[in-house]
Amino acid sequence: MSNLPTSKARDAFARTLGRVARTGEPIVLIRRGKRVAAIVSVEDLDRLAAMEDAADSADADAAEREAAESGEPRVPLETVKKAAGL
């Protein structure tokens, strides 16, 4: 993973994008000495999205199990929205 000042990335944007697309190596953009963003390949972005989806699914499954084990009745979404004034 490489670091690149935002000013250099701006000046050589097409070359920077091409480097990431060609090598798959992420580039972290640095502004005033701080990491502010990253340029990643589409493949890396897709992998990250898949990992987030899997984690969300696992969390939802755990919440379903916890709700089922609690024995408490479910509250319909419309009831919750009405109580919240939505």
PDB file of C-alpha atoms in Angstrom:
ATOM      1  CA  MET A   1       0.000   0.000   0.000  1.00  0.00           C
ATOM      2  CA  SER A   2       1.439   3.332  -1.046  1.00  0.00           C
ATOM      3  CA  ASN A   3       0.882   6.809   0.327  1.00  0.00           C
ATOM      4  CA  LEU A   4       0.497   9.789  -1.967  1.00  0.00           C
ATOM      5  CA  PRO A   5      -0.080  13.450  -1.148  1.00  0.00           C
ATOM      6  CA  THR A   6      -3.426  14.666  -2.472  1.00  0.00           C
ATOM      7  CA  SER A   7      -1.696  17.395  -4.486  1.00  0.00           C
ATOM      8  CA  LYS A   8       0.356  14.819  -6.407  1.00  0.00           C
ATOM      9  CA  ALA A   9      -2.684  12.597  -6.910  1.00  0.00           C
ATOM     10  CA  ARG A  10      -4.596  15.567  -8.312  1.00  0.00           C
ATOM     11  CA  ASP A  11      -1.758  16.514 -10.661  1.00  0.00           C
ATOM     12  CA  ALA A  12      -1.424  12.945 -11.948  1.00  0.00           C
ATOM     13  CA  PHE A  13      -4.973  11.648 -11.461  1.00  0.00           C
ATOM     14  CA  ALA A  14      -5.221   9.514 -14.614  1.00  0.00           C
ATOM     15  CA  ARG A  15      -1.802   7.963 -13.983  1.00  0.00           C
ATOM     16  CA  THR A  16      -2.708   7.296 -10.329  1.00  0.00           C
ATOM     17  CA  LEU A  17      -5.970   5.592 -11.307  1.00  0.00           C
ATOM     18  CA  GLY A  18      -4.197   3.578 -13.966  1.00  0.00           C
ATOM     19  CA  ARG A  19      -1.623   2.403 -11.442  1.00  0.00           C
ATOM     20  CA  VAL A  20      -4.312   1.160  -9.062  1.00  0.00           C
ATOM     21  CA  ALA A  21      -6.266  -0.505 -11.872  1.00  0.00           C
ATOM     22  CA  ARG A  22      -3.133  -2.138 -13.292  1.00  0.00           C
ATOM     23  CA  THR A  23      -1.461  -3.316 -10.078  1.00  0.00           C
ATOM     24  CA  GLY A  24      -4.429  -3.639  -7.711  1.00  0.00           C
ATOM     25  CA  GLU A  25      -2.350  -1.890  -5.047  1.00  0.00           C
ATOM     26  CA  PRO A  26      -4.365   0.609  -2.990  1.00  0.00           C
ATOM     27  CA  ILE A  27      -3.081   4.162  -2.702  1.00  0.00           C
ATOM     28  CA  VAL A  28      -3.746   6.108   0.491  1.00  0.00           C
ATOM     29  CA  LEU A  29      -4.144   9.843  -0.032  1.00  0.00           C
ATOM     30  CA  ILE A  30      -2.438  12.084   2.498  1.00  0.00           C
ATOM     31  CA  ARG A  31      -3.427  15.682   3.264  1.00  0.00           C
ATOM     32  CA  ARG A  32      -1.520  17.726   5.832  1.00  0.00           C
ATOM     33  CA  GLY A  33       0.128  14.549   7.093  1.00  0.00           C
ATOM     34  CA  LYS A  34      -3.149  12.698   7.684  1.00  0.00           C
ATOM     35  CA  ARG A  35      -4.693   9.792   5.815  1.00  0.00           C
ATOM     36  CA  VAL A  36      -7.896  11.158   4.277  1.00  0.00           C
ATOM     37  CA  ALA A  37      -8.972   8.681   1.598  1.00  0.00           C
ATOM     38  CA  ALA A  38      -7.898   5.698  -0.445  1.00  0.00           C
ATOM     39  CA  ILE A  39      -8.090   4.726  -4.071  1.00  0.00           C
ATOM     40  CA  VAL A  40      -8.751   1.005  -4.395  1.00  0.00           C
ATOM     41  CA  SER A  41      -9.418  -1.339  -7.272  1.00  0.00           C
ATOM     42  CA  VAL A  42     -12.974  -2.296  -8.107  1.00  0.00           C
ATOM     43  CA  GLU A  43     -12.119  -5.860  -7.131  1.00  0.00           C
ATOM     44  CA  ASP A  44     -11.066  -4.722  -3.649  1.00  0.00           C
ATOM     45  CA  LEU A  45     -14.209  -2.623  -3.350  1.00  0.00           C
ATOM     46  CA  ASP A  46     -16.367  -5.608  -4.323  1.00  0.00           C
ATOM     47  CA  ARG A  47     -14.578  -7.810  -1.757  1.00  0.00           C
ATOM     48  CA  LEU A  48     -15.126  -5.181   0.943  1.00  0.00           C
ATOM     49  CA  ALA A  49     -18.824  -4.912   0.057  1.00  0.00           C
ATOM     50  CA  ALA A  50     -19.183  -8.715   0.188  1.00  0.00           C
ATOM     51  CA  MET A  51     -17.499  -8.822   3.613  1.00  0.00           C
ATOM     52  CA  GLU A  52     -19.804  -6.066   4.895  1.00  0.00           C
ATOM     53  CA  ASP A  53     -22.846  -7.917   3.522  1.00  0.00           C
ATOM     54  CA  ALA A  54     -21.735 -11.143   5.218  1.00  0.00           C
ATOM     55  CA  ALA A  55     -21.186  -9.333   8.531  1.00  0.00           C
ATOM     56  CA  ASP A  56     -24.593  -7.646   8.270  1.00  0.00           C
ATOM     57  CA  SER A  57     -26.240 -10.981   7.524  1.00  0.00           C
ATOM     58  CA  ALA A  58     -24.520 -12.622  10.500  1.00  0.00           C
ATOM     59  CA  ASP A  59     -25.609  -9.740  12.753  1.00  0.00           C
ATOM     60  CA  ALA A  60     -29.194 -10.032  11.508  1.00  0.00           C
ATOM     61  CA  ASP A  61     -29.178 -13.797  12.102  1.00  0.00           C
ATOM     62  CA  ALA A  62     -27.842 -13.276  15.633  1.00  0.00           C
ATOM     63  CA  ALA A  63     -30.528 -10.670  16.323  1.00  0.00           C
ATOM     64  CA  GLU A  64     -33.221 -13.051  15.036  1.00  0.00           C
ATOM     65  CA  ARG A  65     -31.931 -15.834  17.302  1.00  0.00           C
ATOM     66  CA  GLU A  66     -31.772 -13.493  20.296  1.00  0.00           C
ATOM     67  CA  ALA A  67     -35.311 -12.282  19.657  1.00  0.00           C
ATOM     68  CA  ALA A  68     -36.598 -15.836  19.295  1.00  0.00           C
ATOM     69  CA  GLU A  69     -34.853 -16.945  22.493  1.00  0.00           C
ATOM     70  CA  SER A  70     -36.127 -13.970  24.508  1.00  0.00           C
ATOM     71  CA  GLY A  71     -39.735 -15.062  24.138  1.00  0.00           C
ATOM     72  CA  GLU A  72     -40.845 -11.437  23.917  1.00  0.00           C
ATOM     73  CA  PRO A  73     -43.445 -10.609  21.257  1.00  0.00           C
ATOM     74  CA  ARG A  74     -42.288  -8.830  18.116  1.00  0.00           C
ATOM     75  CA  VAL A  75     -43.335  -5.232  17.524  1.00  0.00           C
ATOM     76  CA  PRO A  76     -44.384  -4.441  13.953  1.00  0.00           C
ATOM     77  CA  LEU A  77     -42.347  -1.768  12.152  1.00  0.00           C
ATOM     78  CA  GLU A  78     -45.440   0.383  11.633  1.00  0.00           C
ATOM     79  CA  THR A  79     -45.996   0.467  15.416  1.00  0.00           C
ATOM     80  CA  VAL A  80     -42.418   1.560  15.996  1.00  0.00           C
ATOM     81  CA  LYS A  81     -42.643   4.225  13.309  1.00  0.00           C
ATOM     82  CA  LYS A  82     -45.903   5.568  14.712  1.00  0.00           C
ATOM     83  CA  ALA A  83     -44.440   5.720  18.236  1.00  0.00           C
ATOM     84  CA  ALA A  84     -41.444   7.629  16.847  1.00  0.00           C
ATOM     85  CA  GLY A  85     -43.669  10.047  14.940  1.00  0.00           C
ATOM     86  CA  LEU A  86     -42.523   8.871  11.542  1.00  0.00           C
TER      87      LEU A  86
END
